[in-house]
Short mmCIF file of C-alpha atoms and ligand atoms in Angstrom, two decimals:
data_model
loop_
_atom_site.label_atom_id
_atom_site.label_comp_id
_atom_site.label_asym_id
_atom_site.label_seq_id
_atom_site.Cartn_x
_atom_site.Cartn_y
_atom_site.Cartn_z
CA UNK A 1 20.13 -0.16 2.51
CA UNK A 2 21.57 1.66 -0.12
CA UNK A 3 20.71 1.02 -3.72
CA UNK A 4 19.74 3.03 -6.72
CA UNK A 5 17.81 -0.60 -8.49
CA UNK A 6 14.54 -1.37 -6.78
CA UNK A 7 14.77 -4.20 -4.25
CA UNK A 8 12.34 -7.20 -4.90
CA UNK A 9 10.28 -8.27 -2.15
CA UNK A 10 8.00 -11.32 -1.78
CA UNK A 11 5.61 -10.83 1.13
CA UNK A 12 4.42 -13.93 2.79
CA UNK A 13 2.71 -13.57 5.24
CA UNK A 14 -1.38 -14.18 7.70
CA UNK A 15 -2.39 -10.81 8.06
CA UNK A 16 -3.23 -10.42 10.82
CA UNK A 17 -2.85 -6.58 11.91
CA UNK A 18 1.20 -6.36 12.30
CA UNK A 19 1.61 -7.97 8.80
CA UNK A 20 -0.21 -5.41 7.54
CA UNK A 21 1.04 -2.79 8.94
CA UNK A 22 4.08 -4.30 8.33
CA UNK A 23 3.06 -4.55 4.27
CA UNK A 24 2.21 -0.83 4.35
CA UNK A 25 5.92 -0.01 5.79
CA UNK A 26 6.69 -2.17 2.71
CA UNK A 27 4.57 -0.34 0.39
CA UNK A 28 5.29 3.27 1.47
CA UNK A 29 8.98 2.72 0.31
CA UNK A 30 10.36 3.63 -3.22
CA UNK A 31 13.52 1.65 -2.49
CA UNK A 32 11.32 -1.68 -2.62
CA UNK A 33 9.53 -3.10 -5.37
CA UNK A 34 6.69 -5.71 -3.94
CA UNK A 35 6.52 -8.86 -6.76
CA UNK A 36 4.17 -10.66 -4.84
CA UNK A 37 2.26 -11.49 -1.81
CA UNK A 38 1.64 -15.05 -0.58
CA UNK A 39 -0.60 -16.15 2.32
CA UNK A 40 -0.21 -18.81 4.92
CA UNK A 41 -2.60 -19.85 7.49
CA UNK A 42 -1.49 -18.55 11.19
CA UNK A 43 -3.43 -15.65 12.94
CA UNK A 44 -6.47 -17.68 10.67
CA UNK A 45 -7.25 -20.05 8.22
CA UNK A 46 -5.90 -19.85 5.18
CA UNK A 47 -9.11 -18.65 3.15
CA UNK A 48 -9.64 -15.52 5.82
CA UNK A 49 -5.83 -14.02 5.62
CA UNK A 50 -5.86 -15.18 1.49
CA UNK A 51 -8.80 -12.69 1.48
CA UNK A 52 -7.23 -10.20 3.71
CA UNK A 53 -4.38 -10.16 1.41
CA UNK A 54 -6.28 -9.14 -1.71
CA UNK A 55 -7.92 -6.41 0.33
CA UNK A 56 -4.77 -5.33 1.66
CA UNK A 57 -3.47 -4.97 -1.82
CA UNK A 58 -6.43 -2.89 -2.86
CA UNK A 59 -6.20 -0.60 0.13
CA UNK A 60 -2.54 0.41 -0.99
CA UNK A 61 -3.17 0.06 -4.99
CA UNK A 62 -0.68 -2.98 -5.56
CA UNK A 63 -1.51 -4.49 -8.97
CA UNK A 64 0.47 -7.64 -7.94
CA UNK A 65 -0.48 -11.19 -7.87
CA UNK A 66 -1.68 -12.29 -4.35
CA UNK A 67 -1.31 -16.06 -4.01
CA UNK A 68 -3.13 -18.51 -1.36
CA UNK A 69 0.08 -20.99 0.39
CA UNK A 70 -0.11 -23.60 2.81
CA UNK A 71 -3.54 -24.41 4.61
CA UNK A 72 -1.97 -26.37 7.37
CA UNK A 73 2.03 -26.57 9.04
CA UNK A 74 4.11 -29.07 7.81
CA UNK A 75 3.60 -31.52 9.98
CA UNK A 76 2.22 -29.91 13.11
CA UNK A 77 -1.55 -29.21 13.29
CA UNK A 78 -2.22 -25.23 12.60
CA UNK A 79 -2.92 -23.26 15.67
CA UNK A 80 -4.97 -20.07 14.82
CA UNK A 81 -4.42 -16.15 17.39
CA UNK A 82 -8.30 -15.50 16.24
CA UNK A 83 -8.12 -14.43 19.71
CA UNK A 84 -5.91 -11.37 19.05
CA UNK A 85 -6.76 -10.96 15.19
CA UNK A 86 -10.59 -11.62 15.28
CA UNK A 87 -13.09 -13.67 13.55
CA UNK A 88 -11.42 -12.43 10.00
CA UNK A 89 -7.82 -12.11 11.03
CA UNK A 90 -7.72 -8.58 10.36
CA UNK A 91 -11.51 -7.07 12.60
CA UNK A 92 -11.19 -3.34 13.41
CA UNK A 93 -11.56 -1.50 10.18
CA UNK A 94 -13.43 -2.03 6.92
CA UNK A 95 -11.29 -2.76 3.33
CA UNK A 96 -11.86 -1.82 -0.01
CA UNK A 97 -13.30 -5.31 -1.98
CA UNK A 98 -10.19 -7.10 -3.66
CA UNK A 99 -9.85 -6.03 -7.09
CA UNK A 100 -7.89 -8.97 -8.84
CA UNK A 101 -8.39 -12.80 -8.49
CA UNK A 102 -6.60 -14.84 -7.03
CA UNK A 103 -3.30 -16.07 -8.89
CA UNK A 104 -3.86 -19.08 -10.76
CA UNK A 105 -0.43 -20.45 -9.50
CA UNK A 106 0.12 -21.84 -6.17
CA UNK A 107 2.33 -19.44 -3.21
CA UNK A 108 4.99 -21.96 -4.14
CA UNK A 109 5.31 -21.86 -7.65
CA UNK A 110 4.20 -18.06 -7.43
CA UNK A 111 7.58 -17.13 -5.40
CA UNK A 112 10.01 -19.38 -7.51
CA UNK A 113 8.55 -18.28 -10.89
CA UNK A 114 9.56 -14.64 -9.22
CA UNK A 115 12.64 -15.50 -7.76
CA UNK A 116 13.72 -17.32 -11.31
CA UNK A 117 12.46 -14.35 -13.39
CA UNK A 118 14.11 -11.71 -11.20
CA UNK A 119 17.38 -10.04 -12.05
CA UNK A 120 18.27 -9.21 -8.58
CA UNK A 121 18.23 -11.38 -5.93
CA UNK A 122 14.79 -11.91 -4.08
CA UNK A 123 14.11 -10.25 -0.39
CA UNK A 124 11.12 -12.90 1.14
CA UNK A 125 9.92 -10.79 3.79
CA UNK A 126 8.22 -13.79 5.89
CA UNK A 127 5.98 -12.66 9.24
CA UNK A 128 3.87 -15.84 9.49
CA UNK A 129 4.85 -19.24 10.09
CA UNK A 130 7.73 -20.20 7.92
CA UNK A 131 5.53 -23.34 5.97
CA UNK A 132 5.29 -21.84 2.55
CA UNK A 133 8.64 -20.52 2.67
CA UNK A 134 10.14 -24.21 3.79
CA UNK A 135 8.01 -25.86 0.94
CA UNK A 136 9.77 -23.63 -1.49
CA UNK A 137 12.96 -24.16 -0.24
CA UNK A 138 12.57 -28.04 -0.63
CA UNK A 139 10.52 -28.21 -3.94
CA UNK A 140 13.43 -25.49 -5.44
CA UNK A 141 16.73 -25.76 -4.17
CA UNK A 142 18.53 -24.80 -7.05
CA UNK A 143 16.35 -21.58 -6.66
CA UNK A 144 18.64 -20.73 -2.96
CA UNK A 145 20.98 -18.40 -5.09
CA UNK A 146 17.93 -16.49 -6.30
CA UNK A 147 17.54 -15.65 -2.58
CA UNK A 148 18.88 -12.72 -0.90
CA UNK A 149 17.51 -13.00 1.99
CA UNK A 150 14.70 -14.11 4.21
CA UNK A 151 13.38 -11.48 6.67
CA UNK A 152 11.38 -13.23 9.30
CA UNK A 153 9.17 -12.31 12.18
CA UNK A 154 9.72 -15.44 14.56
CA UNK A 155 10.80 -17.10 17.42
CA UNK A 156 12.69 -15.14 20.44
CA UNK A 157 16.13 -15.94 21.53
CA UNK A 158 15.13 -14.93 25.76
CA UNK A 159 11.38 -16.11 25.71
CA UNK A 160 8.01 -17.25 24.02
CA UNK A 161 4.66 -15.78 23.60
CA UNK A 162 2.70 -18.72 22.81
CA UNK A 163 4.42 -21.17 25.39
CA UNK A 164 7.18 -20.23 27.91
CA UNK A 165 9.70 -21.03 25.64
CA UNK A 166 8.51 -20.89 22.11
CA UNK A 167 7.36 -17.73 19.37
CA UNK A 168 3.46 -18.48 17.63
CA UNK A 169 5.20 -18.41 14.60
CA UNK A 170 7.44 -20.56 15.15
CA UNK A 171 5.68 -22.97 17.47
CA UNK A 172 2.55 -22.82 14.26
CA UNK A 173 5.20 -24.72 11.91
CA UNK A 174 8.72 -25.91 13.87
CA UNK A 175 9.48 -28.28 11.07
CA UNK A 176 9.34 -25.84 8.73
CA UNK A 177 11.59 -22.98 10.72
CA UNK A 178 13.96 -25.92 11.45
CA UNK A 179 14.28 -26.40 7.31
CA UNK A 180 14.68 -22.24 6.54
CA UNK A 181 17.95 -22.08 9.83
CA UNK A 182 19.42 -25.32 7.71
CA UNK A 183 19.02 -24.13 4.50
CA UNK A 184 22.14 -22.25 3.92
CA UNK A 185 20.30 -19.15 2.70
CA UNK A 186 20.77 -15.79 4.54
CA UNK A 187 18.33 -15.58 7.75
CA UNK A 188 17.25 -11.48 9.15
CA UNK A 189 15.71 -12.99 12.60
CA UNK A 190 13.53 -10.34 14.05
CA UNK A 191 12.43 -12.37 17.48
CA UNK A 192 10.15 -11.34 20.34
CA UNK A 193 13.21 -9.96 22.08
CA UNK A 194 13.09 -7.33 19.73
CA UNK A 195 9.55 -7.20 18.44
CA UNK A 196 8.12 -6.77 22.24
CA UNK A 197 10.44 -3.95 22.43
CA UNK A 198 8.66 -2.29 19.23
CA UNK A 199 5.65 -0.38 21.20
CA UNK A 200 3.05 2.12 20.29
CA UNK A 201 0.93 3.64 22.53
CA UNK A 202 -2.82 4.67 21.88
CA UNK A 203 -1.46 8.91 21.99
CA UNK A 204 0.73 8.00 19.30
CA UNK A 205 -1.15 6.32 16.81
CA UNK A 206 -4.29 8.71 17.26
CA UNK A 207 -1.65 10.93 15.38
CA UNK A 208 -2.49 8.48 12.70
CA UNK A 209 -5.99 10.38 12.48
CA UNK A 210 -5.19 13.26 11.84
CA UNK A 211 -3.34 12.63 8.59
CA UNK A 212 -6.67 12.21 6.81
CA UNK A 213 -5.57 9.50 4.48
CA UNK A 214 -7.58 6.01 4.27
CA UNK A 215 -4.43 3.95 4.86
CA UNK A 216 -3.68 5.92 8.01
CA UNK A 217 -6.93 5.62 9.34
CA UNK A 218 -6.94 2.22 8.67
CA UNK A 219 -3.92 1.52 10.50
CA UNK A 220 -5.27 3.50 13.79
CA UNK A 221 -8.36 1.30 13.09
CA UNK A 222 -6.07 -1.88 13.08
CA UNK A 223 -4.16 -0.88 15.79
CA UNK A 224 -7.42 0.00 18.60
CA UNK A 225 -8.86 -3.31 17.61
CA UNK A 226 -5.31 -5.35 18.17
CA UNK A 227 -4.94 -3.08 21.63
CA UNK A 228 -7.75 -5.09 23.10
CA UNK A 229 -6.78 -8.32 23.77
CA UNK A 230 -3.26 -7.23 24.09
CA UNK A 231 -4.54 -4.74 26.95
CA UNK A 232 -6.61 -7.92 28.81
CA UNK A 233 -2.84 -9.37 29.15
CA UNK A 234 -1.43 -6.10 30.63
CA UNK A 235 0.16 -4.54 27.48
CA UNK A 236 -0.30 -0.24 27.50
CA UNK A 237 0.33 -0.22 24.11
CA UNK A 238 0.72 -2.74 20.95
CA UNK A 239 3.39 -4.83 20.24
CA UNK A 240 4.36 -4.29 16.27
CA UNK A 241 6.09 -7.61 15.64
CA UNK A 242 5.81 -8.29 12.00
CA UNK A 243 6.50 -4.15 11.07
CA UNK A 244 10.35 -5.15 12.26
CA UNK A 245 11.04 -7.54 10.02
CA UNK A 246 10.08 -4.86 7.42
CA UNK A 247 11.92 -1.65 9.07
CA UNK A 248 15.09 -3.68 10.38
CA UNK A 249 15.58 -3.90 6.37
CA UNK A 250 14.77 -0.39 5.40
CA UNK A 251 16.46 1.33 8.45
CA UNK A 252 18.80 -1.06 10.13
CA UNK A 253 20.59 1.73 12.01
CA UNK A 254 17.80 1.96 14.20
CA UNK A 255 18.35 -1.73 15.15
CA UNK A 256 21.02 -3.60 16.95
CA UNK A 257 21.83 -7.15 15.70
CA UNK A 258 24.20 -9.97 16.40
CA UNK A 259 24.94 -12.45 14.13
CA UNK A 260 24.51 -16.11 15.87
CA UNK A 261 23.90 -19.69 15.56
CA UNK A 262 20.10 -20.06 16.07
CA UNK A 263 18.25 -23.90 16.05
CA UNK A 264 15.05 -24.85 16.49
CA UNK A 265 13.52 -27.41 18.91
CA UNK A 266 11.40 -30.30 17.72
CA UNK A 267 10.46 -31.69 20.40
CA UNK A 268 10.27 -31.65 24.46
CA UNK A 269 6.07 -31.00 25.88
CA UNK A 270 7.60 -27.65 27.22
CA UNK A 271 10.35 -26.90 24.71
CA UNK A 272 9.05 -27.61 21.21
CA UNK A 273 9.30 -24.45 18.97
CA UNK A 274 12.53 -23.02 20.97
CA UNK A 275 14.86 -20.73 19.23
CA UNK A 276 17.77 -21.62 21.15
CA UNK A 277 21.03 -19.29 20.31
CA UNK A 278 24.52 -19.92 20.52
CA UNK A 279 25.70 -17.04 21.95
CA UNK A 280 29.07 -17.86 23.40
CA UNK A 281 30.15 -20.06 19.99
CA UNK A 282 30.18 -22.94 22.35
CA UNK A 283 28.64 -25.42 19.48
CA UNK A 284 31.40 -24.75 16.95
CA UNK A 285 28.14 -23.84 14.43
CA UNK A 286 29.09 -20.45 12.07
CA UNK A 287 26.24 -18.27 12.47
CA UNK A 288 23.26 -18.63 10.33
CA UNK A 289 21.27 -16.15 11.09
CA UNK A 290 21.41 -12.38 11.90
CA UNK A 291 19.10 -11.96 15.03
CA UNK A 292 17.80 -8.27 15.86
CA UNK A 293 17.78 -7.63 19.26
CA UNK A 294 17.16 -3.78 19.70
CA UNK A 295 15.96 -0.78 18.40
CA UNK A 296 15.08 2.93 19.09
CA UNK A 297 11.48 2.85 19.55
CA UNK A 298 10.88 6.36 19.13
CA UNK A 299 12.08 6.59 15.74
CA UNK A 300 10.82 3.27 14.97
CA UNK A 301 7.29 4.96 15.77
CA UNK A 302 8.13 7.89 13.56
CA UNK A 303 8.94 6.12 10.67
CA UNK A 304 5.50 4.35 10.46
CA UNK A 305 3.50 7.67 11.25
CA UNK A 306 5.55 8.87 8.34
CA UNK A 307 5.10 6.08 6.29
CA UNK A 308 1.64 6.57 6.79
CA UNK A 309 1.06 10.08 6.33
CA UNK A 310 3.40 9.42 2.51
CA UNK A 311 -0.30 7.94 1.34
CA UNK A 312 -1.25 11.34 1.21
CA UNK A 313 -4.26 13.24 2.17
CA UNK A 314 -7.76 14.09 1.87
CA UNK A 315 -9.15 12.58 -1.15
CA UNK A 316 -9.44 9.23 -0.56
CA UNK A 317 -11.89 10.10 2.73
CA UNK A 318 -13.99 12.12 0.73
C1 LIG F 1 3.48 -13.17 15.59
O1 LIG F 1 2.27 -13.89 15.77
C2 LIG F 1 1.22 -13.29 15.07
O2 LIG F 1 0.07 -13.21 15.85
C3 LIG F 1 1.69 -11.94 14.64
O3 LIG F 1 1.13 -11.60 13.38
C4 LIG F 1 3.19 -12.08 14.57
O4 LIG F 1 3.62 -12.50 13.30
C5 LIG F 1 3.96 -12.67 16.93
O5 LIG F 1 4.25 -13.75 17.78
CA1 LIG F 2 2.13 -12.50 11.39
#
């Protein structure tokens, strides 16, 4: 990424610990300038990761509109990972209280009243199920041009989380993943088989600590409570999903991507939610997505403990 004009960002997202580490990756860099956040329901209800968002935006001083989304998939009936995210969506560490209301306007009308007031075309930076961002893409086609691109957290091209074959994002709202690989607008897939490849162990995010900065500590905070269930399944360290589909943007040379024909599965009792890939060209389908499939954990680790420690230090624990 190279650009001296700000890039625009939408987050949309159901923070959920990853998305918000993933919006403080967002937030720590000058190069991006965040328009607005929208919530969908996924790790919770809707009305737990809307509130999460306004405190998430008051933790890192964003005086942007936060707007509530979908409360249920598409079609599908919503599937909540309270078991990984907590009773809240976001347990572990205690937020400042929101400081603005919530936007009058809809998620929907939120991000097209952004995209069509932008200059620049749009980055939606999308790390829960895709429902708010298929709902915009069908009430406001005309708006596609407006989009740059649409970073996701979802699906995996090798495996599932949530079932053998499918992604919880993904597998939350098919229907609407199936609408964002059709809809002719640039895909950035960042899939389990790179996000379970994006590690950090407990040693490395105690650094976190030591940078004496609220947002730091918070993330440490986030990251021991999301450790726990993740350590019950046999995971050393926690998986930071969502925080890809934020860094492959920022620092894609610490990625490796192919660019592929991706579809989703509607149906099937074992393989609805599937992110099958094309890999040998064999449908005759140009690519529509660019799928990330690698990175260099190490620095990926670095670059959030520097991220981090850029919220300075000191004060804001006094
Ligand atoms: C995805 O599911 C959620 O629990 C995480 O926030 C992430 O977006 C990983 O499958
Ligand atoms: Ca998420």
């Amino acid at each position: 990424m190279n650009t001296e004009r700000k890039i625009p960002l939408i987050l949309d997202g159901d923070p959920g610990h990853d998305d918000a580490i993933a919006w403080v990756l967002a937030a720590s860099d000058p190069r991006f300038e965040i328009k607005a956040i929208t919530a969908v329901a996924g790790n919770q209800t809707l009305a737990k990761v809307s509130e999460n968002c306004r405190k998430i935006a008051a933790l890192l001083h964003l005086d942007i509109e936060v707007a509530k989304g979908r409360e249920i998939p598409l079609i599908a009936d919503l599937m909540t990972g309270g078991d990984y995210h907590g009773e809240t969506g976001l347990d572990g560490a205690e937020l400042p209280a929101p400081e603005h209301p919530y936007s009058s306007r809809s998620a929907v009308a939120l991000m097209a009243d952004v995209l069509r007031e932008s200059e620049d075309p749009v980055i939606i930076v999308a790390t829960g199920p895709q429902t708010n961002v298929a709902a915009l893409l069908l009430a406001y086609p005309e708006l596609k041009p407006k989009i740059r691109l649409v970073s996701i957290m979802g699906g995996g091209l090798r495996n599932g989380n949530w079932t053998s074959a499918a992604e919880f994002n993904i597998l939350n709202d098919p229907e609407a993943a199936y609408i964002l690989f059709h809809a002719g607008v640039p895909v950035l897939m960042c899939g389990l088989d790179v996000t379970e490849q994006a590690m950090i162990y407990p040693a490395e995010w105690q650094t976190l600590r030591g940078l004496h900065n609220r947002v730091a500590d918070t993330v440490a905070a986030w990251l021991d409570f999301f450790s726990i269930k993740l350590k019950e399944l046999g995971w050393e360290g926690v998986t930071l999903h969502d925080p890809c589909a934020v860094l492959a943007l920022s620092h894609p040379e610490i990625f490796t991507m192919k660019d592929c024909y991706v579809d989703v599965l509607l149906d099937g009792e074992y393989t609805r939610g599937l992110t099958m890939c094309d890999w040998n060209g064999r449908t005759g389908h140009a690519p529509n997505c660019r799928a990330v499939l690698g990175l260099d954990r190490e620095k990926f680790v670095s670059l959030l403990i520097e991220a981090c420690r850029g919220f300075g230090g000191g004060e804001e624990n006094a």
